[in-house]
């Protein structure tokens, strides 16, 4: 099942969230655990995490309200199209299509990473009206600032590899860089929930 | 080579420093949920999941034991080679992962620190220090009296008849 379909069930909860970037947060904002996911759309390990681990995490922790998921952009400087992709994703979040756009970006990562056709890639997840809006928004200074703000937040963690999941429980933060074994992550999250 | 007082002090400081670092590494891992360290171990992909769990539950205690032995100076002939072996394993796994571009957690001092040139430099330096200390433990000092070139057998008084 596509991650976006799974997250679609969460829309009412998301609408109730007090976050400033509603389109990039999923689940119950008052859940005991918050998971901040810093990723780069052009990074292969992020693609693997998005496609393999994230659907299970959403099914077991985000949908039941045990954890709150927050997407953060962390485009790495060595990836020439990742900042542009991050800007389009943030713009898509403003029309409520972040997850759908993230899905197509990760699924087609090898293609647009080579040819640089980022907008053409994300268009398939948007209606013509949304495409127009997203294209305009992606060049908006507030969107570019939003991406930069995520990067700065990541640098303050500090994050030096993508993907990095920052698990937050109360005042405690646990940054987990790289690919993660889901069985062990589940054990860790269950332990934190107690 | 004779051990000058300066060399002795340097070796002592190296040993105490290395012991302190092992102690800190153990403390950081033991105060956090062990599952967190298990994820770091598993990310290296050299052990099955149960192996990663076993390492996560035992390695911090081994590091703590080494810290106590290094700081106290007890069982140096066991503690020093064990420290070098452990650091050599850590360093080679980190280099392997870095070369592959895996971007995983180093797991050196708890979770969250991805392997980078800085972590490699740090662990490489620790390995070098440990190897120097190991060599110093096994370095055979020349027996007293054989050091000087003008060594002479003591004269034995001739028996008087």
XYZ file of C-alpha atoms in Angstrom:
355
model
C 0.000 0.000 0.000
C 1.229 3.471 -0.821
C 2.321 5.578 2.079
C 0.163 8.442 0.884
C -2.941 6.235 1.016
C -2.113 5.262 4.568
C -1.628 8.857 5.562
C -4.863 9.905 3.880
C -6.680 8.284 6.800
C -4.924 10.722 9.101
C -6.135 13.911 7.452
C -8.724 14.758 10.124
C -6.039 14.473 12.811
C -3.628 16.575 10.797
C -6.220 19.269 10.365
C -6.468 19.502 14.140
C -2.702 19.832 14.595
C -1.469 23.209 15.832
C 1.689 22.988 13.724
C 2.733 25.784 11.362
C 3.541 23.356 8.528
C 0.431 21.178 8.741
C 0.993 19.493 5.424
C 4.261 18.024 6.640
C 3.043 16.574 9.923
C 1.044 13.416 10.409
C -0.685 11.771 13.326
C -1.679 12.872 16.749
C 0.239 16.000 17.837
C -0.277 15.084 21.497
C 1.217 11.605 21.017
C 3.913 10.772 23.583
C 6.565 10.365 20.892
C 7.464 12.755 18.079
C 9.491 11.505 15.122
C 11.244 14.153 13.064
C 12.438 12.697 9.788
C 15.228 14.665 8.114
C 15.674 13.494 4.551
C 16.938 14.446 1.128
C 14.820 13.517 -1.905
C 17.914 12.692 -3.945
C 19.549 10.411 -1.361
C 19.178 6.658 -2.093
C 19.125 5.696 1.610
C 16.242 8.151 2.162
C 14.393 6.515 -0.717
C 14.909 3.106 0.861
C 13.654 4.329 4.238
C 10.656 6.065 2.682
C 9.641 3.010 0.674
C 10.540 0.157 3.053
C 10.410 1.321 6.666
C 8.081 4.304 6.706
C 4.854 2.479 5.688
C 5.289 0.052 8.635
C 6.098 2.904 11.001
C 3.030 4.860 9.896
C 0.799 1.780 10.181
C 2.024 0.765 13.648
C 2.705 4.098 15.345
C 1.347 7.104 13.456
C -2.133 5.807 12.569
C -2.843 4.454 16.104
C -1.748 7.812 17.552
C 1.314 6.480 19.386
C 3.674 8.816 17.562
C 3.571 12.082 15.659
C 5.505 12.305 12.407
C 7.134 15.526 11.226
C 8.899 15.687 7.862
C 11.963 17.913 7.672
C 13.927 18.816 4.570
C 17.665 18.307 4.629
C 18.911 18.686 1.033
C 22.598 17.828 0.914
C 24.868 20.224 -1.008
C 26.319 17.441 -3.192
C 22.868 16.664 -4.665
C 22.213 19.243 -7.354
C 18.412 18.857 -7.612
C 17.490 18.036 -4.022
C 16.880 21.604 -2.845
C 14.574 22.182 -5.813
C 12.747 18.935 -4.982
C 12.445 19.997 -1.342
C 10.976 23.346 -2.416
C 8.392 21.601 -4.612
C 7.491 19.220 -1.780
C 7.049 22.109 0.678
C 4.945 23.929 -1.915
C 2.859 20.772 -2.364
C 2.378 20.672 1.419
C 0.569 24.025 1.107
C -2.007 22.363 -1.143
C -2.157 19.275 1.102
C -0.215 17.020 -1.251
C 3.149 16.640 0.504
C 2.997 12.895 0.907
C 1.824 12.235 -2.651
C 4.620 14.401 -4.032
C 7.176 12.786 -1.714
C 5.982 9.372 -2.964
C 6.515 10.213 -6.644
C 9.819 11.915 -5.964
C 11.215 8.880 -4.166
C 9.727 6.372 -6.603
C 11.236 8.157 -9.597
C 14.396 9.323 -7.892
C 16.870 7.667 -10.319
C 15.165 9.346 -13.289
C 14.831 12.976 -12.181
C 18.191 12.839 -10.403
C 19.713 12.285 -13.838
C 17.588 14.466 -16.092
C 16.720 17.188 -13.549
C 13.025 17.158 -14.527
C 11.707 17.625 -10.996
C 8.523 19.511 -11.801
C 7.564 17.085 -14.570
C 7.951 14.261 -12.022
C 5.747 15.782 -9.359
C 3.081 16.869 -11.856
C 1.668 13.347 -11.973
C 0.619 13.676 -8.314
C -1.150 17.007 -8.799
C -4.216 18.321 -10.602
C -3.581 21.012 -13.268
C -4.750 23.721 -10.847
C -2.458 22.395 -8.117
C 0.440 22.169 -10.559
C 0.115 25.855 -11.342
C -0.115 26.796 -7.673
C 2.803 24.583 -6.644
C 4.992 25.896 -9.466
C 4.399 29.469 -8.295
C 4.744 28.623 -4.597
C 8.038 26.754 -5.104
C 9.680 30.039 -6.092
C 8.129 31.922 -3.184
C 10.708 33.207 -0.675
C 8.667 31.810 2.225
C 9.017 28.278 0.822
C 12.748 28.663 0.266
C 13.000 30.001 3.796
C 11.014 27.022 5.103
C 13.512 24.631 3.503
C 16.424 26.610 4.905
C 14.814 26.640 8.350
C 14.564 22.827 8.284
C 18.224 22.622 7.286
C 19.216 24.910 10.144
C 17.146 22.862 12.579
C 18.924 19.768 11.340
C 22.323 21.367 11.733
C 21.492 22.249 15.324
C 20.715 18.585 16.201
C 23.424 18.094 14.691
C 22.677 16.021 11.608
C 25.497 15.037 9.282
C 23.887 12.223 7.297
C 20.537 11.529 5.701
C 18.156 10.046 6.479
C 18.162 10.836 10.187
C 15.186 10.148 12.413
C 15.092 12.190 15.564
C 12.939 10.437 18.138
C 11.687 12.858 20.768
C 10.221 11.753 24.075
C 9.735 14.611 26.512
C 12.951 16.562 26.725
C 15.040 13.674 25.406
C 16.100 13.538 21.755
C 17.547 10.431 20.101
C 18.959 11.041 16.615
C 19.151 7.842 14.534
C 21.090 8.305 11.303
C 21.059 5.916 8.370
C 18.977 2.871 7.547
C 17.331 1.333 10.619
C 16.234 -2.190 11.438
C 12.473 -1.902 11.940
C 12.259 -4.722 14.522
C 14.787 -2.958 16.728
C 13.187 0.433 16.143
C 9.853 -1.031 17.207
C 11.399 -2.414 20.382
C 12.913 0.976 21.092
C 9.665 2.886 20.467
C 7.667 0.412 22.556
C 10.167 0.823 25.372
C 9.851 4.611 25.158
C 6.055 4.464 25.161
C 5.947 2.673 28.526
C 65.479 2.438 24.401
C 65.560 3.664 27.968
C 62.346 4.939 29.509
C 62.945 8.505 30.488
C 60.677 10.091 33.125
C 58.976 12.099 30.353
C 58.165 8.935 28.416
C 56.829 7.258 31.543
C 54.569 10.244 32.246
C 53.370 10.303 28.615
C 52.518 6.584 28.724
C 50.711 7.032 32.029
C 48.663 9.922 30.634
C 47.852 7.941 27.476
C 46.685 4.995 29.576
C 44.549 7.148 31.874
C 43.117 9.029 28.885
C 42.251 5.852 27.020
C 40.696 4.390 30.173
C 38.662 7.570 30.648
C 37.411 7.443 27.064
C 36.380 3.787 27.391
C 34.620 4.672 30.644
C 32.764 7.562 29.013
C 31.764 5.419 26.013
C 30.382 2.762 28.375
C 28.542 5.272 30.542
C 26.853 6.946 27.552
C 25.629 3.576 26.257
C 24.507 2.256 29.628
C 22.436 5.312 30.519
C 20.451 5.073 27.255
C 18.039 2.269 26.264
C 20.180 -0.627 24.982
C 17.915 -0.977 21.931
C 19.331 2.297 20.672
C 22.864 0.885 20.626
C 21.539 -2.370 19.114
C 20.264 -0.325 16.140
C 23.716 1.216 15.691
C 25.404 -2.223 15.816
C 22.844 -3.714 13.427
C 23.393 -0.899 10.921
C 26.940 -2.189 10.264
C 25.387 -5.347 8.736
C 28.046 -7.726 10.040
C 25.908 -9.584 12.574
C 22.446 -11.114 12.540
C 19.841 -9.259 14.581
C 20.324 -11.478 17.648
C 24.077 -10.875 17.395
C 23.563 -7.109 17.341
C 21.354 -7.417 20.418
C 23.966 -9.563 22.210
C 26.725 -7.069 21.399
C 24.562 -4.136 22.492
C 23.925 -5.772 25.851
C 27.521 -6.836 26.552
C 29.893 -4.400 24.847
C 29.272 -1.455 27.220
C 30.191 -3.696 30.176
C 33.343 -4.845 28.391
C 34.243 -1.201 27.761
C 33.626 -0.417 31.425
C 35.839 -3.318 32.515
C 38.603 -2.133 30.193
C 38.231 1.389 31.579
C 38.698 0.137 35.147
C 41.712 -1.986 34.186
C 43.360 0.802 32.184
C 42.880 3.427 34.852
C 43.964 1.138 37.687
C 46.894 -0.318 35.745
C 45.885 -3.866 36.629
C 46.403 -6.785 34.202
C 48.044 -4.549 31.629
C 49.209 -7.496 29.543
C 45.582 -8.467 29.003
C 43.911 -5.057 29.040
C 46.193 -3.367 26.504
C 45.985 -5.992 23.719
C 42.224 -6.286 24.347
C 41.848 -2.525 23.975
C 43.891 -2.514 20.748
C 41.946 -5.431 19.316
C 38.595 -3.824 20.156
C 39.618 -0.473 18.679
C 41.032 -2.174 15.555
C 37.690 -3.928 15.013
C 35.752 -0.673 15.551
C 38.049 1.269 13.230
C 38.012 -1.280 10.398
C 34.203 -1.530 10.511
C 33.873 2.240 10.485
C 36.246 2.582 7.512
C 34.337 -0.141 5.645
C 31.012 1.581 6.251
C 32.366 5.016 5.354
C 33.885 3.758 2.095
C 30.527 2.222 1.190
C 28.841 5.582 1.900
C 26.294 4.042 4.256
C 25.914 7.167 6.445
C 25.145 5.092 9.525
C 25.548 5.903 13.195
C 29.063 5.315 14.488
C 27.664 4.057 17.801
C 30.912 5.112 19.502
C 29.443 7.359 22.167
C 25.755 6.548 22.001
C 23.472 7.051 19.041
C 23.260 9.977 16.689
C 26.817 10.493 15.509
C 27.108 9.479 11.869
C 30.461 8.146 10.635
C 32.476 11.032 9.201
C 36.137 11.882 8.557
C 36.192 13.372 12.057
C 34.976 10.181 13.761
C 37.490 8.176 11.691
C 40.304 10.498 12.714
C 39.307 10.261 16.362
C 39.031 6.473 16.406
C 42.225 6.137 14.363
C 44.066 8.265 16.925
C 42.685 6.163 19.783
C 43.829 2.996 18.029
C 47.315 4.463 17.530
C 47.542 5.387 21.227
C 46.366 1.926 22.240
C 48.932 0.253 19.969
C 51.727 2.389 21.466
C 50.609 1.397 24.972
C 50.417 -2.275 23.983
C 53.925 -2.126 22.526
C 55.171 -0.426 25.694
C 53.722 -3.186 27.886
C 55.492 -5.915 25.940
C 58.709 -4.005 25.302
C 61.447 -5.970 27.030
C 63.740 -3.787 29.049
C 67.410 -4.737 28.819
C 68.590 -6.382 32.059
C 70.339 -4.050 34.515
C 74.149 -4.135 34.072
C 74.076 -5.066 30.399
C 73.283 -1.555 29.260
C 76.803 -0.151 29.452
C 79.444 -1.155 26.926
C 82.168 -1.282 29.556
C 80.500 -4.127 31.342
C 82.956 -6.354 33.177
C 82.500 -9.477 35.172
C 83.099 -8.867 38.826
C 86.471 -9.993 39.950
C 86.537 -13.051 42.101
C 89.148 -13.128 44.717
C 91.726 -15.827 44.145
C 91.648 -18.487 46.745
C 94.663 -18.307 48.985
C 96.362 -21.529 49.646
